PDB file of C-alpha atoms in Angstrom:
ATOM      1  CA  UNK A   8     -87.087 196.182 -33.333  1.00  0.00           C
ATOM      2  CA  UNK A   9     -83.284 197.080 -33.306  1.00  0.00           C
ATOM      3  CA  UNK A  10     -83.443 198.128 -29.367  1.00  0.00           C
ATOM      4  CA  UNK A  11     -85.486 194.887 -28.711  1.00  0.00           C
ATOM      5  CA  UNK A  12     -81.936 193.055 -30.713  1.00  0.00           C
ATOM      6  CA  UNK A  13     -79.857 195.525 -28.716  1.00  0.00           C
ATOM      7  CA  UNK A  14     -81.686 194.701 -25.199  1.00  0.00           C
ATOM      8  CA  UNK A  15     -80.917 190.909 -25.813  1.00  0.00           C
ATOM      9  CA  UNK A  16     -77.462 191.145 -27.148  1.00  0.00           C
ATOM     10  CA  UNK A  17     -76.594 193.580 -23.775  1.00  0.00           C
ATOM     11  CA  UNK A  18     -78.450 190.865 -21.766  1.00  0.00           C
ATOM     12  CA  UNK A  19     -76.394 187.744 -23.346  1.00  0.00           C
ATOM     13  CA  UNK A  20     -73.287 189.733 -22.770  1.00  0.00           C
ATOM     14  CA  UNK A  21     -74.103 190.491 -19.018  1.00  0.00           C
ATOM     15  CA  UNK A  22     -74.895 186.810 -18.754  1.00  0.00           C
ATOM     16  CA  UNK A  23     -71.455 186.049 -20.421  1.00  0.00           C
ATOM     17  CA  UNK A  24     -69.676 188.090 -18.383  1.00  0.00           C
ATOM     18  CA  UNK A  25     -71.673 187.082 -15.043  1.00  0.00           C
ATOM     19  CA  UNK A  26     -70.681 183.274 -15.616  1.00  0.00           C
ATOM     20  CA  UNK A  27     -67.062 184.011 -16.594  1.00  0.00           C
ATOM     21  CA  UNK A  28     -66.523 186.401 -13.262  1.00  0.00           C
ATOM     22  CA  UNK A  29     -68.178 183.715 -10.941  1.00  0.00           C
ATOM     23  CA  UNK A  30     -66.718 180.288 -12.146  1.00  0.00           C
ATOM     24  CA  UNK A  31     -66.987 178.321  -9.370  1.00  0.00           C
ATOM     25  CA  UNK A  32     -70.793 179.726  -8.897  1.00  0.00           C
ATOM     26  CA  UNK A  33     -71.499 178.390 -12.368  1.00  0.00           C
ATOM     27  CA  UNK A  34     -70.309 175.096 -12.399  1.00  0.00           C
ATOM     28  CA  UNK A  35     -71.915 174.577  -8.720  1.00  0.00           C
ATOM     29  CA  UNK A  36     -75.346 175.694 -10.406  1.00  0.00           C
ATOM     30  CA  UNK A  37     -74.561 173.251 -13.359  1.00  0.00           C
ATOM     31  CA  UNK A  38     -73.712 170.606 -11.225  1.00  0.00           C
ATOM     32  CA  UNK A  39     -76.589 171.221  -9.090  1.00  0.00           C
ATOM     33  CA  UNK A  40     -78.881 171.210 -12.583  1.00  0.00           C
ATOM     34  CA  UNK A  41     -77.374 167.954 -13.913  1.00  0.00           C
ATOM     35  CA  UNK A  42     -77.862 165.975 -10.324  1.00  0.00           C
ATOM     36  CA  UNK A  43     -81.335 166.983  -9.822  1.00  0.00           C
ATOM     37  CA  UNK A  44     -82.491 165.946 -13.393  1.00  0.00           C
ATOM     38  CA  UNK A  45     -80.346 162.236 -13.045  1.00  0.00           C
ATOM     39  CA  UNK A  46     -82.606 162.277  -9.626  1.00  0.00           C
ATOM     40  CA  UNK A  47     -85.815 162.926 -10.792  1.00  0.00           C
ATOM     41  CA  UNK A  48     -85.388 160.267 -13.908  1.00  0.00           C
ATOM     42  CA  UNK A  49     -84.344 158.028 -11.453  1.00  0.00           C
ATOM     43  CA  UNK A  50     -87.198 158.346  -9.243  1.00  0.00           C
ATOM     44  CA  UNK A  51     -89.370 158.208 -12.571  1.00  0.00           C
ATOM     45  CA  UNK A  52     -88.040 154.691 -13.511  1.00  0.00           C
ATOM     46  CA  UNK A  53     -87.978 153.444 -10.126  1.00  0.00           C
ATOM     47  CA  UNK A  54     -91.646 154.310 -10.108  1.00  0.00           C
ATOM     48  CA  UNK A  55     -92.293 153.026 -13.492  1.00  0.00           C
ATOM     49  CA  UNK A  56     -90.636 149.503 -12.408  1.00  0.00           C
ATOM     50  CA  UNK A  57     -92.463 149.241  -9.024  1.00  0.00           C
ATOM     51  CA  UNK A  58     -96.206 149.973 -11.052  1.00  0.00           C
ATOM     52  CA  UNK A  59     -95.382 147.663 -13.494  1.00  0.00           C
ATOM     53  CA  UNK A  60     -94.114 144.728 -11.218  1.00  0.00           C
ATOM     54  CA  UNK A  61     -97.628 145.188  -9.268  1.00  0.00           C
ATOM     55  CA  UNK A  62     -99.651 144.933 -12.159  1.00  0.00           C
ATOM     56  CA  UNK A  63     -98.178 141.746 -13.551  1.00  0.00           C
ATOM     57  CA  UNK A  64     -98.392 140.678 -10.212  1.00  0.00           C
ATOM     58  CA  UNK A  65    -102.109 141.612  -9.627  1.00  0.00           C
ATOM     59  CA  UNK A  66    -102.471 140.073 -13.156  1.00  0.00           C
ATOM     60  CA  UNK A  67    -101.133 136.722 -12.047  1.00  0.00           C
ATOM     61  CA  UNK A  68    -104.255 136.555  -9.690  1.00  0.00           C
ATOM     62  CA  UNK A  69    -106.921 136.070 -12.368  1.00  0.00           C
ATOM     63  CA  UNK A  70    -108.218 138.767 -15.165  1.00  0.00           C
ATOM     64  CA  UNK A  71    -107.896 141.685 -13.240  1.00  0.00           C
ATOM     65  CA  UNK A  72    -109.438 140.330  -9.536  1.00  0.00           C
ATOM     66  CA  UNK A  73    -108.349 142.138  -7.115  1.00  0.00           C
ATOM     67  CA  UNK A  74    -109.042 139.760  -3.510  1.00  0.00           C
ATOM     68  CA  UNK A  75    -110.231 141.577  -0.221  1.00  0.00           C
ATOM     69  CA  UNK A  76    -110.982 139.928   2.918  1.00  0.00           C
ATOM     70  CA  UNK A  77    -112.004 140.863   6.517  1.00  0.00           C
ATOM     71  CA  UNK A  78    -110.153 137.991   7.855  1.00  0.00           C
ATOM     72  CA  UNK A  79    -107.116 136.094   6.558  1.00  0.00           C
ATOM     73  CA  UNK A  80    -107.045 133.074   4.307  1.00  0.00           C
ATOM     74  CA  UNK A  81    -105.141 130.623   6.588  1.00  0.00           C
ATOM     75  CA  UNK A  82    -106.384 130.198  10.352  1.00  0.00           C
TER      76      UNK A  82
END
């Protein structure tokens, strides 16, 4: 158990060490973290929006009728 402790503690220090030497590297890589998570929540609401909007508009049509013709309404 204490060289399974001493393993992580040597690992967190590395790690420490690794992020101090290469600033610039972490902050890029923390930057790069931070904009892909705003993207993908973005996309995720966008998404959410755009399903909703169709079903209240598909509601709007009657209780859940969904229309589909060969040919067009209006000639």
């Amino acid at each position: 158990m204490k060289r399974f402790i001493f393993e992580i503690w040597e690992g967190l220090l590395i790690a420490v060490r690794a992020v101090r030497g290469n600033k610039m590297r972490s902050v890029l890589t923390t930057l790069g973290i931070i904009i892909g998570i705003i993207s993908v929540t973005s996309m995720a609401t966008v998404v959410n929006g755009i399903e909703r909007g169709f079903e209240e508009d598909m509601a709007s049509l009657g209780a859940d009728v969904l229309y589909i013709e060969k040919w067009p309404w209006v000639r």
